[in-house]
PDB file of C-alpha atoms in Angstrom:
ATOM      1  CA  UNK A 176      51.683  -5.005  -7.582  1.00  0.00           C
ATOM      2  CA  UNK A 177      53.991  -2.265  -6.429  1.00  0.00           C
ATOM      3  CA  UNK A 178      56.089  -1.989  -4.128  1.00  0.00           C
ATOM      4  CA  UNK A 179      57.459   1.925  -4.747  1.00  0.00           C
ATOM      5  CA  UNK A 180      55.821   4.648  -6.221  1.00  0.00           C
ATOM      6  CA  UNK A 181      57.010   8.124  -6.767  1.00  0.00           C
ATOM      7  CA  UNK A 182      59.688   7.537  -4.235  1.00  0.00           C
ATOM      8  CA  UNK A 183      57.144   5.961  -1.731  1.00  0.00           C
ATOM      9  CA  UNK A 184      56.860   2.448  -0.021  1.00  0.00           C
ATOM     10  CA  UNK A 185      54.031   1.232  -0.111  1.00  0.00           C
ATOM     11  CA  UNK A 186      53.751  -0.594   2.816  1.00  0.00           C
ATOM     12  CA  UNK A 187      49.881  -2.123   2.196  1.00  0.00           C
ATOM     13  CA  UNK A 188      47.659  -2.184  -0.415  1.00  0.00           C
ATOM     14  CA  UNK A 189      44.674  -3.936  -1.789  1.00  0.00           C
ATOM     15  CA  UNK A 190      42.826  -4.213  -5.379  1.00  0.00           C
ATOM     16  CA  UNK A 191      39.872  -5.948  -6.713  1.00  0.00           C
ATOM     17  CA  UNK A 192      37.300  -6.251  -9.406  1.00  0.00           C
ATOM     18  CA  UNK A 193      33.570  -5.424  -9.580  1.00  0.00           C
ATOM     19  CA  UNK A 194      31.745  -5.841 -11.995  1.00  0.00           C
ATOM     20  CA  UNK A 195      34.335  -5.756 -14.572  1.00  0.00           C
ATOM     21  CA  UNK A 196      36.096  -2.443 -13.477  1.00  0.00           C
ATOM     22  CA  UNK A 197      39.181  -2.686 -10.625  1.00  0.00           C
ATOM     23  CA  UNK A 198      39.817  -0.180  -7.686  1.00  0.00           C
ATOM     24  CA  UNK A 199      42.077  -0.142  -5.151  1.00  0.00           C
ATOM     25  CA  UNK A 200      43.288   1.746  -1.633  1.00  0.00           C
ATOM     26  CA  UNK A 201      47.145   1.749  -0.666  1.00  0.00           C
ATOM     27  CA  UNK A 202      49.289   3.012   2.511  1.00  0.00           C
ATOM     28  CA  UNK A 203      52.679   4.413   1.928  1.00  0.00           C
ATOM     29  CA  UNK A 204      55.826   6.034   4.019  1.00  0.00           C
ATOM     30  CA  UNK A 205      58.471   7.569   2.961  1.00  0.00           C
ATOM     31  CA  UNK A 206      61.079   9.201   5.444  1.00  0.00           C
ATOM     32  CA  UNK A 207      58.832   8.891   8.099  1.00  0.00           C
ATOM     33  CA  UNK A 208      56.019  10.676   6.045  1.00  0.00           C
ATOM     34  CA  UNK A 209      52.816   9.030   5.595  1.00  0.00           C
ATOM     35  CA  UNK A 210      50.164   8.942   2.689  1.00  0.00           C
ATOM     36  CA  UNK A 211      46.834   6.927   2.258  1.00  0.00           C
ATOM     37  CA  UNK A 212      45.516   7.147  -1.650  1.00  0.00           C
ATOM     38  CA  UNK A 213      43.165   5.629  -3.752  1.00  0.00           C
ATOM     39  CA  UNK A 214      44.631   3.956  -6.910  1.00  0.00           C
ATOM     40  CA  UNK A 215      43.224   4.564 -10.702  1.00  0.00           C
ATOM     41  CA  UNK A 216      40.157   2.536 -11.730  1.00  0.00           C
ATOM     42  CA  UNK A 217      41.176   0.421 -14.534  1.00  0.00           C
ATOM     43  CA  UNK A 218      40.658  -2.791 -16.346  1.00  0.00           C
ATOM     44  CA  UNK A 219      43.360  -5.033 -14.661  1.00  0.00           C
ATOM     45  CA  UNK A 220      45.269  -5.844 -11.424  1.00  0.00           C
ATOM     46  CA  UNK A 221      48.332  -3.757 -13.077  1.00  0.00           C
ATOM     47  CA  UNK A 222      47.023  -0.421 -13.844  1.00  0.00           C
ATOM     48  CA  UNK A 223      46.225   1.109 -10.989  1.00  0.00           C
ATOM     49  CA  UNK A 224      49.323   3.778 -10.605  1.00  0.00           C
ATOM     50  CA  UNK A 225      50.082   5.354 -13.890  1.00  0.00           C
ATOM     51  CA  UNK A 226      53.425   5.146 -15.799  1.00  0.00           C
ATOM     52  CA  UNK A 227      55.293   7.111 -13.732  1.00  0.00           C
ATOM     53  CA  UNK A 228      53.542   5.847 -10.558  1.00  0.00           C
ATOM     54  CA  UNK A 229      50.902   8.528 -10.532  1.00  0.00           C
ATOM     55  CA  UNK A 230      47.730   7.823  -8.310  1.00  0.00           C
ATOM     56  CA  UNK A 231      44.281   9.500  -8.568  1.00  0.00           C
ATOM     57  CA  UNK A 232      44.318  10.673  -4.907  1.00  0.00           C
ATOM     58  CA  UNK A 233      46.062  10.636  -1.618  1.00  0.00           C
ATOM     59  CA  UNK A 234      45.845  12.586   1.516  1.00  0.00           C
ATOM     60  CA  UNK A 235      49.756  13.146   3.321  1.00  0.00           C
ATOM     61  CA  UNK A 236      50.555  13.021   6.797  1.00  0.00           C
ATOM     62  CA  UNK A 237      53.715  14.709   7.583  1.00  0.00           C
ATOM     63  CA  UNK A 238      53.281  17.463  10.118  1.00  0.00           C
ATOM     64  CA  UNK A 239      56.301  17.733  12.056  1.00  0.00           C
ATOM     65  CA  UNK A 240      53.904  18.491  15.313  1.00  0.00           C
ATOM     66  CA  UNK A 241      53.241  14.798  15.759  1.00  0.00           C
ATOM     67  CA  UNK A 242      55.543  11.875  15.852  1.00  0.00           C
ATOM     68  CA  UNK A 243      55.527   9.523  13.337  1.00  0.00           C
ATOM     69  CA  UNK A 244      53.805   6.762  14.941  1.00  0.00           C
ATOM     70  CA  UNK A 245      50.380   8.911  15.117  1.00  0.00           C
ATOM     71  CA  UNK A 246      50.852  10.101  11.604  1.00  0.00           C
ATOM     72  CA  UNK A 247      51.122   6.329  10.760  1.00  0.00           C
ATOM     73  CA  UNK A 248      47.886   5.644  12.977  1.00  0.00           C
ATOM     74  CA  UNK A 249      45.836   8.619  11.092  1.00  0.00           C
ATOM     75  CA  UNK A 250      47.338   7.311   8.020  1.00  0.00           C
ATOM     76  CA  UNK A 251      45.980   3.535   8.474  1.00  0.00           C
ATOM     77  CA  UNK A 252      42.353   5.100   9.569  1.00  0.00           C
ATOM     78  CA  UNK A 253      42.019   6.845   6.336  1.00  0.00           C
ATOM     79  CA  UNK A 254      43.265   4.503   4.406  1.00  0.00           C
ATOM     80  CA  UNK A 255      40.888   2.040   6.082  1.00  0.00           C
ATOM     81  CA  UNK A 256      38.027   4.587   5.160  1.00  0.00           C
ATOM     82  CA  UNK A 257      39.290   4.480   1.381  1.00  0.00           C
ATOM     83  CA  UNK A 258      39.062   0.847   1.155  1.00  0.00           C
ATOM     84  CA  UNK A 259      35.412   1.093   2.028  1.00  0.00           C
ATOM     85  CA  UNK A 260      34.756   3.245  -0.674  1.00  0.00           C
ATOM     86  CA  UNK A 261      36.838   1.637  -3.113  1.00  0.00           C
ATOM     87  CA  UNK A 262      34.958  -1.399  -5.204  1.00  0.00           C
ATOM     88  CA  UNK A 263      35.330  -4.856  -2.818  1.00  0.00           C
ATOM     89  CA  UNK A 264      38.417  -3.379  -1.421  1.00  0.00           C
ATOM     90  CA  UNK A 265      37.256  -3.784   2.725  1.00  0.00           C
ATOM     91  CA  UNK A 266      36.693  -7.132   4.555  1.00  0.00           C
ATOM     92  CA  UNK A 267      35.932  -7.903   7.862  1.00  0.00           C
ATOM     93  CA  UNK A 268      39.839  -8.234   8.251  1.00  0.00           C
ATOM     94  CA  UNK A 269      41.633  -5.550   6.600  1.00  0.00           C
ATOM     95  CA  UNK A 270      41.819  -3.462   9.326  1.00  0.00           C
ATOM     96  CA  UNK A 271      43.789  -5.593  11.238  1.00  0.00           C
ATOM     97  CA  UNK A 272      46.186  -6.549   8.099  1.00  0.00           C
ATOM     98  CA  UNK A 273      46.480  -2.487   7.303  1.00  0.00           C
ATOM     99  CA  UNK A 274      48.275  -2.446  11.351  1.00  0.00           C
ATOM    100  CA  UNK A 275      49.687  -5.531  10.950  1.00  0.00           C
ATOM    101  CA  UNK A 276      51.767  -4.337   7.669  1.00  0.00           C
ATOM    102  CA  UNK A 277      52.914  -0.876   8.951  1.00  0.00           C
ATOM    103  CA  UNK A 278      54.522  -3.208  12.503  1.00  0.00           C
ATOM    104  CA  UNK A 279      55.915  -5.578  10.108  1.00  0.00           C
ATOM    105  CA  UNK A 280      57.236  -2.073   7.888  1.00  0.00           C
ATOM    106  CA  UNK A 281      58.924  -0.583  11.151  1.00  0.00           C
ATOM    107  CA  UNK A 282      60.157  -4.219  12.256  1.00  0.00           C
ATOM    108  CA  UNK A 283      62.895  -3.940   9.032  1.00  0.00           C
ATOM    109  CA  UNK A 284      63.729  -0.711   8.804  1.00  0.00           C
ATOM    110  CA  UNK A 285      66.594  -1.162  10.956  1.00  0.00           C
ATOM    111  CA  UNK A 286      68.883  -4.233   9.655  1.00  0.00           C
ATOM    112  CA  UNK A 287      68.935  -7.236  11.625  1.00  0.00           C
ATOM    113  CA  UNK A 288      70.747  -9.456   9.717  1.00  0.00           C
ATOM    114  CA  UNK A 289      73.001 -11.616  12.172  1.00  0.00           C
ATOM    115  CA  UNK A 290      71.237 -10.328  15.455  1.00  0.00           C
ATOM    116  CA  UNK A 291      70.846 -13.582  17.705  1.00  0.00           C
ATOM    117  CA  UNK A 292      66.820 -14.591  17.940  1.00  0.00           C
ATOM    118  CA  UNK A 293      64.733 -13.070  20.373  1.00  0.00           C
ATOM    119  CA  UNK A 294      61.939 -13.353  22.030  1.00  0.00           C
ATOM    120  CA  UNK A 295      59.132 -10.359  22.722  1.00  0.00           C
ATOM    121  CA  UNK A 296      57.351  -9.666  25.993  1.00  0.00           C
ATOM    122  CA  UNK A 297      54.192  -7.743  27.255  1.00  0.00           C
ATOM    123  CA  UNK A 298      52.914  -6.939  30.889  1.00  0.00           C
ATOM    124  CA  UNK A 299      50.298  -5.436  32.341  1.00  0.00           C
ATOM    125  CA  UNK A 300      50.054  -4.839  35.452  1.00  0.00           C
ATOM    126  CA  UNK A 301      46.465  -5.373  37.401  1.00  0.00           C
ATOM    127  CA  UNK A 302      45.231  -5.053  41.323  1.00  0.00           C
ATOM    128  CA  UNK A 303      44.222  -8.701  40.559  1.00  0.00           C
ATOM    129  CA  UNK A 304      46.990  -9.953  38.775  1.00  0.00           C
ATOM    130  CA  UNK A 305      49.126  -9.357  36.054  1.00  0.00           C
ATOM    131  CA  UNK A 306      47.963  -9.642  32.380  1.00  0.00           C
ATOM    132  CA  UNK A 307      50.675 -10.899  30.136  1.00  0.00           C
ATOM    133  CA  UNK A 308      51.661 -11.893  26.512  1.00  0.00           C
ATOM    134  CA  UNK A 309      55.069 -13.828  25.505  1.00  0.00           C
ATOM    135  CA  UNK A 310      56.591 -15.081  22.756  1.00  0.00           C
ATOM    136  CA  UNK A 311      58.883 -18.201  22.541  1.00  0.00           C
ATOM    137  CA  UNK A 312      62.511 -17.229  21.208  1.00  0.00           C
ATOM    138  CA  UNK A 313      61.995 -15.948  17.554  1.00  0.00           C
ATOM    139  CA  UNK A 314      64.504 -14.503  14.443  1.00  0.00           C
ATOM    140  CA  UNK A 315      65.134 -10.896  15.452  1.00  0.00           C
ATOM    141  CA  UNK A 316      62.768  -9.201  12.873  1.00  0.00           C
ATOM    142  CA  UNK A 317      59.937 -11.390  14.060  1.00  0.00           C
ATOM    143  CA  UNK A 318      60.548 -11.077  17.249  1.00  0.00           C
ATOM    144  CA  UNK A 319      60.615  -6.696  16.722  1.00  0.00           C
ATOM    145  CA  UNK A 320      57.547  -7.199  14.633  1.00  0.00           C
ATOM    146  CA  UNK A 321      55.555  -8.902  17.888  1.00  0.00           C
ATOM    147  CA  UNK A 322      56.783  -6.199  19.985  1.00  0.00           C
ATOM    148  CA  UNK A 323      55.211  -3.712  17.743  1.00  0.00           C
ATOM    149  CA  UNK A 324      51.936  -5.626  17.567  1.00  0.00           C
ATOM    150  CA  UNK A 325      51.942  -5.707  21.152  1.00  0.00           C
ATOM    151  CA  UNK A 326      52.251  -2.081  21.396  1.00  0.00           C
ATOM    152  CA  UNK A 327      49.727  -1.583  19.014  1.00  0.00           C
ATOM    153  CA  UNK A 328      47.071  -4.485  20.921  1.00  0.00           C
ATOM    154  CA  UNK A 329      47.469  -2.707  24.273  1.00  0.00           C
ATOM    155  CA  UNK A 330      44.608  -0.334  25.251  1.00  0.00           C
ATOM    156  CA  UNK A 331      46.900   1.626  27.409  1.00  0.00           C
ATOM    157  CA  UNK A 332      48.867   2.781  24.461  1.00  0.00           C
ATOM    158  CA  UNK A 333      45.811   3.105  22.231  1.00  0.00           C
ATOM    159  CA  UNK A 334      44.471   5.752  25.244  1.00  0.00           C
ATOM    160  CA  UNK A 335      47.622   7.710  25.138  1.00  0.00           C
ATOM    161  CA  UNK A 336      47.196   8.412  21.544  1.00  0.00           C
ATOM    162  CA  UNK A 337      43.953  10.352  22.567  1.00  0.00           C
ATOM    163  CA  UNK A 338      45.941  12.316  24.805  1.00  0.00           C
ATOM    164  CA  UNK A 339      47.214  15.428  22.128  1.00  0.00           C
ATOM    165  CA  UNK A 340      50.104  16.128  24.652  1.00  0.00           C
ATOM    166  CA  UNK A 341      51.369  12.241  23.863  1.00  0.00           C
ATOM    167  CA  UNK A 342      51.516  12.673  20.017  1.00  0.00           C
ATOM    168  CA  UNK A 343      53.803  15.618  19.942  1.00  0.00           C
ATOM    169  CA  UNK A 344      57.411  14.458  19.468  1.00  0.00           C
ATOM    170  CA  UNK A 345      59.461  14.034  22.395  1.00  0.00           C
ATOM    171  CA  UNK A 346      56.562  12.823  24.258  1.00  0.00           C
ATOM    172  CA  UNK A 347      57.238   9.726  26.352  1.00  0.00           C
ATOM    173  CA  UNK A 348      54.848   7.832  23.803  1.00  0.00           C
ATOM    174  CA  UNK A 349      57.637   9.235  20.835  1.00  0.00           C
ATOM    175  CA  UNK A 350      60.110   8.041  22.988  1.00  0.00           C
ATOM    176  CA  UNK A 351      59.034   4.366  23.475  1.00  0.00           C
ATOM    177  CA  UNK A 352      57.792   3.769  19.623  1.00  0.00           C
ATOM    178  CA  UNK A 353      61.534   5.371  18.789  1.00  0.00           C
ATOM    179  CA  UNK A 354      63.493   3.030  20.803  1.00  0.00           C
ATOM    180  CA  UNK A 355      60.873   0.220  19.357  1.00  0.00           C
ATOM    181  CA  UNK A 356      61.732   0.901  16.015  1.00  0.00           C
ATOM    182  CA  UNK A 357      65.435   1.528  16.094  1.00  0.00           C
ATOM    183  CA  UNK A 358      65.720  -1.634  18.419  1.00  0.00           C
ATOM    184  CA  UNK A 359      68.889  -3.745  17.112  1.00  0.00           C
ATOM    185  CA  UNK A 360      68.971  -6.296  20.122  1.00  0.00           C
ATOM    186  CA  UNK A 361      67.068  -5.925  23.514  1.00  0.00           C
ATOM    187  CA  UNK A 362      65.139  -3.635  24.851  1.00  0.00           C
ATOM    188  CA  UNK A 363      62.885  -2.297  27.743  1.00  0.00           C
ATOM    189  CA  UNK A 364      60.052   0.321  27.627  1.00  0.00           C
ATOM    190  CA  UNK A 365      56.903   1.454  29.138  1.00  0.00           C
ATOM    191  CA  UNK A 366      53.643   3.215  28.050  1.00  0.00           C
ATOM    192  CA  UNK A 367      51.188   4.475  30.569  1.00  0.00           C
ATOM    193  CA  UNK A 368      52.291   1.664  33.048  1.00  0.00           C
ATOM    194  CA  UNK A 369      52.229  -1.002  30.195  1.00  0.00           C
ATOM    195  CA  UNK A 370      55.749  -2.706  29.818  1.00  0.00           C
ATOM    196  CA  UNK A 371      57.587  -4.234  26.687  1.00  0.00           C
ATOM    197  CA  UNK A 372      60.402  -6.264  26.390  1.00  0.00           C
ATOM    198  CA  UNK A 373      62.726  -7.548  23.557  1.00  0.00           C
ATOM    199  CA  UNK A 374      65.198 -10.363  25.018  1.00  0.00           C
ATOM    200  CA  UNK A 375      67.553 -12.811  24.337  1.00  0.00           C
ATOM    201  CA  UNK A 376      65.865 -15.284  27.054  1.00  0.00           C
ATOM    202  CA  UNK A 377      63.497 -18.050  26.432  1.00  0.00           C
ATOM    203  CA  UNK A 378      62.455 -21.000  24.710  1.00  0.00           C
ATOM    204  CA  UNK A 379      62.411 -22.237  21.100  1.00  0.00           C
ATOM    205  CA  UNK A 380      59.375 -24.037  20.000  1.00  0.00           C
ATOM    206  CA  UNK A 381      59.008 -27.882  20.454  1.00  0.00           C
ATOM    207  CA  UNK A 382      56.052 -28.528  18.227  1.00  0.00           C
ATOM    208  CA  UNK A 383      57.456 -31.068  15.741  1.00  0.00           C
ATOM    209  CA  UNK A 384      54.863 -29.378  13.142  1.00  0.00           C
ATOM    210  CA  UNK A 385      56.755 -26.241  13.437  1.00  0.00           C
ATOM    211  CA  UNK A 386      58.848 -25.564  10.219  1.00  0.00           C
ATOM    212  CA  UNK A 387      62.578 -25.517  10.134  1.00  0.00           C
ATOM    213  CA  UNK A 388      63.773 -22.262  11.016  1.00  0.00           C
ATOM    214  CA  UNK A 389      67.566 -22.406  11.836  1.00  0.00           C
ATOM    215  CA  UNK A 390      68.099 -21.010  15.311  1.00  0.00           C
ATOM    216  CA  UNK A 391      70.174 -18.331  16.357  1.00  0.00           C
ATOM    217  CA  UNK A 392      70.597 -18.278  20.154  1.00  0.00           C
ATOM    218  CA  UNK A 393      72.809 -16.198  21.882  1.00  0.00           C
ATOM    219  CA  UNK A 394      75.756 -17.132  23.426  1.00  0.00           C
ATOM    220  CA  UNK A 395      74.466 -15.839  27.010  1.00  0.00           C
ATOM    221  CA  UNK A 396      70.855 -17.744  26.368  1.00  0.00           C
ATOM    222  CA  UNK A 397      68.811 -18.848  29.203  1.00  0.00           C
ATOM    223  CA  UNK A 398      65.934 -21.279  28.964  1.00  0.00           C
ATOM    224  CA  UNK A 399      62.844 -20.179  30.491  1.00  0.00           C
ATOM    225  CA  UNK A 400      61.569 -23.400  30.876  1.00  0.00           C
TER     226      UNK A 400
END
């Protein structure tokens, strides 16, 4: 499958057969531009772009009105809504994989080769009690990719991207997903009262089923434990 076309990344996509004729959906960036297409029907896995990466359709989000992270979201719904039309394409799942690829897209864009491990945080505050998500002490990128699924799991951010005042950039919502995605080591931010964290504190796992990632502390860590 491919990973570029026509200068684009794709950054999810998803092909299958029915009845003897494939289809396929795909998401793509490129400079912070985003695009949701539908692939050629053809007769394999292989031919769905054409030689020089053409595709049959796409529809491009790149207003420069709205910050990138609600051109992404807009983006992911229509490209959700071309799955469904494309043969086989949608499961009960790929909505969740479609936002799980474009956190996991923003998560490397900056390197973070040598940054010590991390560990990603979540709170939100309640009357009642605080609601929070943690993660133990992860490599950097994986640790930048919770933080983004975080941000995109919280209903406080999802409600701020109905507010058209929010998705303009320089909005406080711009403002947190930019420091999210440029993040290089630790960081604090808030949405609508919602807080996220990247740190160097915490705790590896002990599971003995866990593989063997090498660990990468830093030289100031703290155990939470």
């Amino acid at each position: 499958m491919n990973t570029k076309v026509q200068g684009w990344t794709i950054v999810h996509q998803r092909r299958s057969e029915w009845r003897g004729v494939f289809d396929g959906a795909f998401l793509g960036e490129r400079d912070g531009a985003w695009l949701a297409g539908r692939m050629f029907q053809g007769k394999s896995m292989r031919d769905g772009f054409g030689e020089n990466g053409e595709w049959w359709y796409a529809t491009y989000y790149d207003s420069q009105f709205e910050h990138e992270a609600n051109r992404a979201l807009r983006a992911v719904r229509e490209y959700i809504r071309l799955a469904k039309e494309a043969a086989d394409c949608w499961d009960s799942i790929f909505d969740q994989r479609a936002g799980e690829a474009v956190d996991r897209h923003w998560a490397h864009r900056v390197s973070l080769e040598g940054v010590h491990d991390m560990s990603a945080a979540w709170v939100h505050p309640g009357l009642t009690g605080d609601i929070r998500g943690g993660t133990i002490l992860l490599p950097a990128v994986e640790a930048k990719y919770e933080l983004l699924k975080y941000m995109r799991g919280s209903y406080a951010v999802r409600e701020e991207f109905r507010e058209v005042p929010q998705i303009r950039p320089g909005s406080a919502l711009a403002q947190a997903y930019d420091a999210a995605i440029a993040a290089a080591g630790p960081v604090r931010l808030s949405v609508a009262g919602d807080h996220f964290s990247l740190s160097y504190d915490g705790s590896y796992s002990l599971d003995p089923r866990s593989p063997g990632i090498p660990r990468n502390p830093h030289p100031s860590w703290r155990t939470s434990d």
